[in-house]
Every structure is written in structure tokens, then in C-alpha cells.
Tab-separated table of C-alpha atoms in Angstrom:
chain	number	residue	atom	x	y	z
J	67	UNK	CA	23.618	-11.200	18.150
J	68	UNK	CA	23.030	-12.172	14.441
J	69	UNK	CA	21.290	-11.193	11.224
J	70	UNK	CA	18.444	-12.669	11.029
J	71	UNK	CA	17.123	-14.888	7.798
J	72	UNK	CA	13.315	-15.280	8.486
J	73	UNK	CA	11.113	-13.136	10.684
J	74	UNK	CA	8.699	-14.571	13.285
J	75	UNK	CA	8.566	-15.175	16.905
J	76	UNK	CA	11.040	-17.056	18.989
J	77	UNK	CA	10.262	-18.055	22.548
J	78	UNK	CA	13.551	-18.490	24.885
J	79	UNK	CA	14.192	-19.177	28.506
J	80	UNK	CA	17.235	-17.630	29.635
J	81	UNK	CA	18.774	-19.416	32.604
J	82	UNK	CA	21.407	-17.720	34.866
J	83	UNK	CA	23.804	-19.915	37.146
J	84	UNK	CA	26.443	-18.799	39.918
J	85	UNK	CA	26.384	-22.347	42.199
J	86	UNK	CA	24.175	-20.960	44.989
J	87	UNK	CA	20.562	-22.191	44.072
J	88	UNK	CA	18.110	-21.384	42.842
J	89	UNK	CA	19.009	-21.177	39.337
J	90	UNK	CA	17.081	-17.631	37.991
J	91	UNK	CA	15.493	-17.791	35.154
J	92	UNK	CA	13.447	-15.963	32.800
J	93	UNK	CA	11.085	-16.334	30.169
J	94	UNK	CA	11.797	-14.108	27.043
J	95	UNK	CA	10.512	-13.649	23.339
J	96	UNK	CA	12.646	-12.671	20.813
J	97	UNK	CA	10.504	-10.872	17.687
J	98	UNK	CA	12.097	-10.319	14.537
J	99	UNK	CA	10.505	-8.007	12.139
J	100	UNK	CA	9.964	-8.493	8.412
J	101	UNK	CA	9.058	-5.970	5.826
J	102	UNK	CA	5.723	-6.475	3.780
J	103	UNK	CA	5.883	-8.950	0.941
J	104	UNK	CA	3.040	-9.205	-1.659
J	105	UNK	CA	2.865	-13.049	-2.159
J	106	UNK	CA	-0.790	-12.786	-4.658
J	107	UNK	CA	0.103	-13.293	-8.246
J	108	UNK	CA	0.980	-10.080	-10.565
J	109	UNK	CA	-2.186	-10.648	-13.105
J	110	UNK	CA	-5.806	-11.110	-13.301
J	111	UNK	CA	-8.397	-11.249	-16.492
J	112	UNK	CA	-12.039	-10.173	-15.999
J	113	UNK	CA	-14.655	-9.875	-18.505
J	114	UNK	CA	-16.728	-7.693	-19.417
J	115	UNK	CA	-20.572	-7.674	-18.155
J	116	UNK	CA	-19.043	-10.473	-15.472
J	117	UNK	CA	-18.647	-10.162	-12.442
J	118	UNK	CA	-14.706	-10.777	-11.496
J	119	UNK	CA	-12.615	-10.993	-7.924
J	120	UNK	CA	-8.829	-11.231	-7.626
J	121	UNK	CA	-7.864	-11.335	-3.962
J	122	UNK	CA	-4.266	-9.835	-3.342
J	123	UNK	CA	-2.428	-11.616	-0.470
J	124	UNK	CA	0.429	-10.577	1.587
J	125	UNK	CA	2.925	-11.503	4.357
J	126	UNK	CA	4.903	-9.837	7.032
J	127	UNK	CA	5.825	-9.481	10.813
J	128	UNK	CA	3.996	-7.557	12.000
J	129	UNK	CA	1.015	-8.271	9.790
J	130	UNK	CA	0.807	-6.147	7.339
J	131	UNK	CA	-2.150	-3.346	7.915
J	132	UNK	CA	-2.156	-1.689	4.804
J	133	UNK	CA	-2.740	-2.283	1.550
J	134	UNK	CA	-3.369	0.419	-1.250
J	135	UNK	CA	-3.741	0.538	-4.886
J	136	UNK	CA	-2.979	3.301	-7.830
J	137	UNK	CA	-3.955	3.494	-11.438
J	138	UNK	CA	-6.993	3.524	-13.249
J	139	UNK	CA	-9.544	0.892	-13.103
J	140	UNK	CA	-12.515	0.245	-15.152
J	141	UNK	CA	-15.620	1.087	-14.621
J	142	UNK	CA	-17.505	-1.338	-12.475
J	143	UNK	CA	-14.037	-2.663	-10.765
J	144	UNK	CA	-13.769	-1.156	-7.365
J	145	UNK	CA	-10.632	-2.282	-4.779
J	146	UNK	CA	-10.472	-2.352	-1.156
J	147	UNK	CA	-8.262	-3.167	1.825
J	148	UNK	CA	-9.739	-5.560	3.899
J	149	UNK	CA	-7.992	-4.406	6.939
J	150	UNK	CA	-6.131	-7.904	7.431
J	151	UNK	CA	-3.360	-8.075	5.049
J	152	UNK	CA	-5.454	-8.887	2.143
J	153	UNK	CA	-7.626	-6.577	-0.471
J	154	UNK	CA	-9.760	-7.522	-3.110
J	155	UNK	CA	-9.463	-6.031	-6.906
J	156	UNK	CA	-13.814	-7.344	-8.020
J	157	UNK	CA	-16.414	-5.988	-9.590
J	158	UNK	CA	-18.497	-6.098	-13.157
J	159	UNK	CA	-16.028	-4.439	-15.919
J	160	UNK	CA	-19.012	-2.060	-17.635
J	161	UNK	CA	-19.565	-2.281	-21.105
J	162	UNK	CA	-16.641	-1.118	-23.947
J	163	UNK	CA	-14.400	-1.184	-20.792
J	164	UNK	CA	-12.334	-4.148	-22.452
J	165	UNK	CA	-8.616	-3.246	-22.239
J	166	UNK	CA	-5.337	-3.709	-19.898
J	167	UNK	CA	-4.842	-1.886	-16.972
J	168	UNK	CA	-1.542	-1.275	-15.147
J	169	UNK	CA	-1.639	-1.327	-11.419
J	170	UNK	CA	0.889	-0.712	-8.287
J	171	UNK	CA	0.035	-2.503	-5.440
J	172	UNK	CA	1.644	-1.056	-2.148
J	173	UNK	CA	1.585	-3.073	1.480
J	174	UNK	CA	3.351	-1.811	4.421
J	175	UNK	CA	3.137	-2.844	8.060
J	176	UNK	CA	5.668	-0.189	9.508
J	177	UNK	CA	9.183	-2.322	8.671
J	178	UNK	CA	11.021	-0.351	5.471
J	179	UNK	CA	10.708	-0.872	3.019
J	180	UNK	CA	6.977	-1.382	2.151
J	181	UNK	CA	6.224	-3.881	-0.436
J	182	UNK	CA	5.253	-2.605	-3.965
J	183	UNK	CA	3.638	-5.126	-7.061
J	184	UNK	CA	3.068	-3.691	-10.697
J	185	UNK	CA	-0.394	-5.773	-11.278
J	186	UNK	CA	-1.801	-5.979	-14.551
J	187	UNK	CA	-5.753	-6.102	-15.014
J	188	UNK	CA	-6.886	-7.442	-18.088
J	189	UNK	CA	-10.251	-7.216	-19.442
J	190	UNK	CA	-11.609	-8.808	-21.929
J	191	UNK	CA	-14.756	-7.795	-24.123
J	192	UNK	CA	-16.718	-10.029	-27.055
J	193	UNK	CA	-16.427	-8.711	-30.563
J	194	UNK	CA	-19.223	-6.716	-31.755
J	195	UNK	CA	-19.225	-4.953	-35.520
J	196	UNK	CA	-19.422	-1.004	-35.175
J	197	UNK	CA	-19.662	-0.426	-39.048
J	198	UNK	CA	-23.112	-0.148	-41.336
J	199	UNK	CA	-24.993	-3.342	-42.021
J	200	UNK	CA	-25.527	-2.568	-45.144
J	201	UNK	CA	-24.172	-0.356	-48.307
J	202	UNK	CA	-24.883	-0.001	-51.927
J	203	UNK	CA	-22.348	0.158	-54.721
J	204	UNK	CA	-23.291	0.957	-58.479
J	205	UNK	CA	-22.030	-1.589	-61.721
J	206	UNK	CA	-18.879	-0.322	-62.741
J	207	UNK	CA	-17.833	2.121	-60.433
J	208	UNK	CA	-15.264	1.547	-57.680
J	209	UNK	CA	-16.513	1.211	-53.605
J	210	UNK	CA	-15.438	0.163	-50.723
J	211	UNK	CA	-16.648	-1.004	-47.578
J	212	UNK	CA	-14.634	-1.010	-43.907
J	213	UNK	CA	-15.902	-3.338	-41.566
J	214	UNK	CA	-14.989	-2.582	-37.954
J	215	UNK	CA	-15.193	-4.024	-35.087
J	216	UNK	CA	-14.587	-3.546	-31.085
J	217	UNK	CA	-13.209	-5.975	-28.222
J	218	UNK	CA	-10.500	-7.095	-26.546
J	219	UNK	CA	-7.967	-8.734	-27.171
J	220	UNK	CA	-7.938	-7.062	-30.864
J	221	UNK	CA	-5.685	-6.937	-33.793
J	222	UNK	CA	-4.619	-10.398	-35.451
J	223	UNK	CA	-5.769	-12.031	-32.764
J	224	UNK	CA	-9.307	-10.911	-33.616
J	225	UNK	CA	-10.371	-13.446	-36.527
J	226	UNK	CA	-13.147	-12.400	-39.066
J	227	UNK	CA	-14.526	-14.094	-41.720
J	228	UNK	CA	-17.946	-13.646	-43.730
J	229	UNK	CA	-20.577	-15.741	-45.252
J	230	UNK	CA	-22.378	-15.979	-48.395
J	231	UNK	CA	-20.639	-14.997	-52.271
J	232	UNK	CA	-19.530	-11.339	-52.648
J	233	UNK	CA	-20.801	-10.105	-56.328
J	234	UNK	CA	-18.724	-10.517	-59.133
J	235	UNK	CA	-15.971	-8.475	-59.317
J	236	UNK	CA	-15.718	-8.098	-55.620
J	237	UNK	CA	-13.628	-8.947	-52.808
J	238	UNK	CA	-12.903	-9.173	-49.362
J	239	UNK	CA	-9.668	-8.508	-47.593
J	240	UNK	CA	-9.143	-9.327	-43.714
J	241	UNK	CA	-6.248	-6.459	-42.716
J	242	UNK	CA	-5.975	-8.499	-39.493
J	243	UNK	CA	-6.319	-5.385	-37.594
């Protein structure tokens, strides 16, 4: 009688005595059950064009036997359940993939409640400038020019900066986005 703290496998011997020998005894194994835990890390960064593997671990008594995954992943990125209470998240992210991707992890190896991870996939991608390469303005009238650009991460985190003297009367003005 009890509650249990850890799972595993417990090998007894019971022994039963009344003064008249032989003792009787009997060998006996006492299994306690443990839900599925997901014991991997909740993260993992790829890169684009490169190839990438995450393996997702788990625990549980019985072993766990299934693993599954929902949400969207990016092209290239493929996940499977290795049958033996692992799975791997690996592949090549394809090109202008670059981006985060929210994940739920579920393992279960029949004890309630099965085990469920929200896993975040992020993917980076090199900068690469999406506008013109060139323009032409006229003396005197007012132009402007937007530079863009694609990758991830983006926003402030994506510095730019430019080379060589703008004409006279120009500027340039990094919006940090």
C-alpha cells in the first residue's frame, strides 16, 4: 500500500512463515507506472539552406511508444517518431522559409495523462536586398528611394549601413525596420 514517488521496477521476495518448515516463498515484481514526460529541450534554431536535426527525448514506464507532432513546419523540415521514445524534428529549411514556428509535441505510452511540449522552431535566413539596384532622381526635384530587405531575425535587429557619399542634398535614413 502507498503512493508511489518514482516509477520503475521493484523486485521482492515475499516470504511466508507459520513454524512448520519449509518457509514458502515467492518471487514477485512490483511495476509502477509513470505517465510520459518529454525531457528534450523546448527550442531549436535551423538555418536556412542547412541541413538541421533536433532530436526530442522522452521518459516513462512503460516506454513511451508514441510520439507525434502538430503545427506547421517549413519546407524542407520533415519529423518522425522513431518508434523508441524518441523523434527527430531535421531537415534543410528551403529558401525564404526563415521564420518561427510553434510546435506541440505529444508522447503517450498508455498511463494518463500523455505528455504535451509547446516547441518552438526557429529559422534563421541571411539578409538579402529585395529593392532596385539602382534609381535615378532629377536636380531639384524631390525622390525617394526604399531599400528592403528579407531574413530572419528582422527588424532592429537587422543592421544596414551603405557605402560611398550620397549626392549633395541627399540622405539616408535607417528606419530600423
Amino acid at each position: 500500500a502507498g503512493t508511489p514517488t518514482a516509477g520503475g521496477s521493484f523486485p521482492l521476495t515475499i516470504t511466508a512463515a507459520n513454524g512448520v518448515t519449509p518457509n514458502a516463498t515467492q518471487a514477485f515484481t512490483l511495476t509502477v507506472n509513470q505517465s510520459a514526460a518529454i525531457t528534450s529541450t523546448n527550442a531549436a534554431t535551423f538555418t536556412v539552406g542547412t541541413p538541421g536535426s533536433f532530436n526530442v527525448t522522452t521518459a516513462g514506464i512503460p516506454a513511451v511508444n508514441t510520439i507525434t507532432s502538430t503545427g506547421a513546419l517549413p519546407t524542407g523540415v520533415t519529423f518522425t517518431d522513431n518508434g523508441n521514445g524518441t523523434a527527430t524534428l531535421a531537415g534543410t529549411p528551403a529558401a525564404a522559409t526563415g521564420g518561427s514556428y510553434a510546435l506541440t509535441f505529444t508522447a503517450s505510452n498508455g498511463v494518463a495523462p500523455n505528455a504535451t511540449q509547446n516547441f518552438t522552431l526557429t529559422v534563421n535566413q541571411a539578409p538579402a536586398i529585395t529593392s532596385a539596384n539602382a534609381t535615378t532622381f532629377t536636380v531639384g526635384t524631390p525622390g525617394t528611394l526604399s531599400v528592403t530587405t528579407t531574413g530572419f531575425p528582422t527588424g532592429a535587429t537587422m543592421v544596414s549601413s551603405q557605402a560611398g557619399a550620397v549626392a549633395a542634398g541627399g540622405t539616408v535614413t535607417r528606419n530600423g525596420n
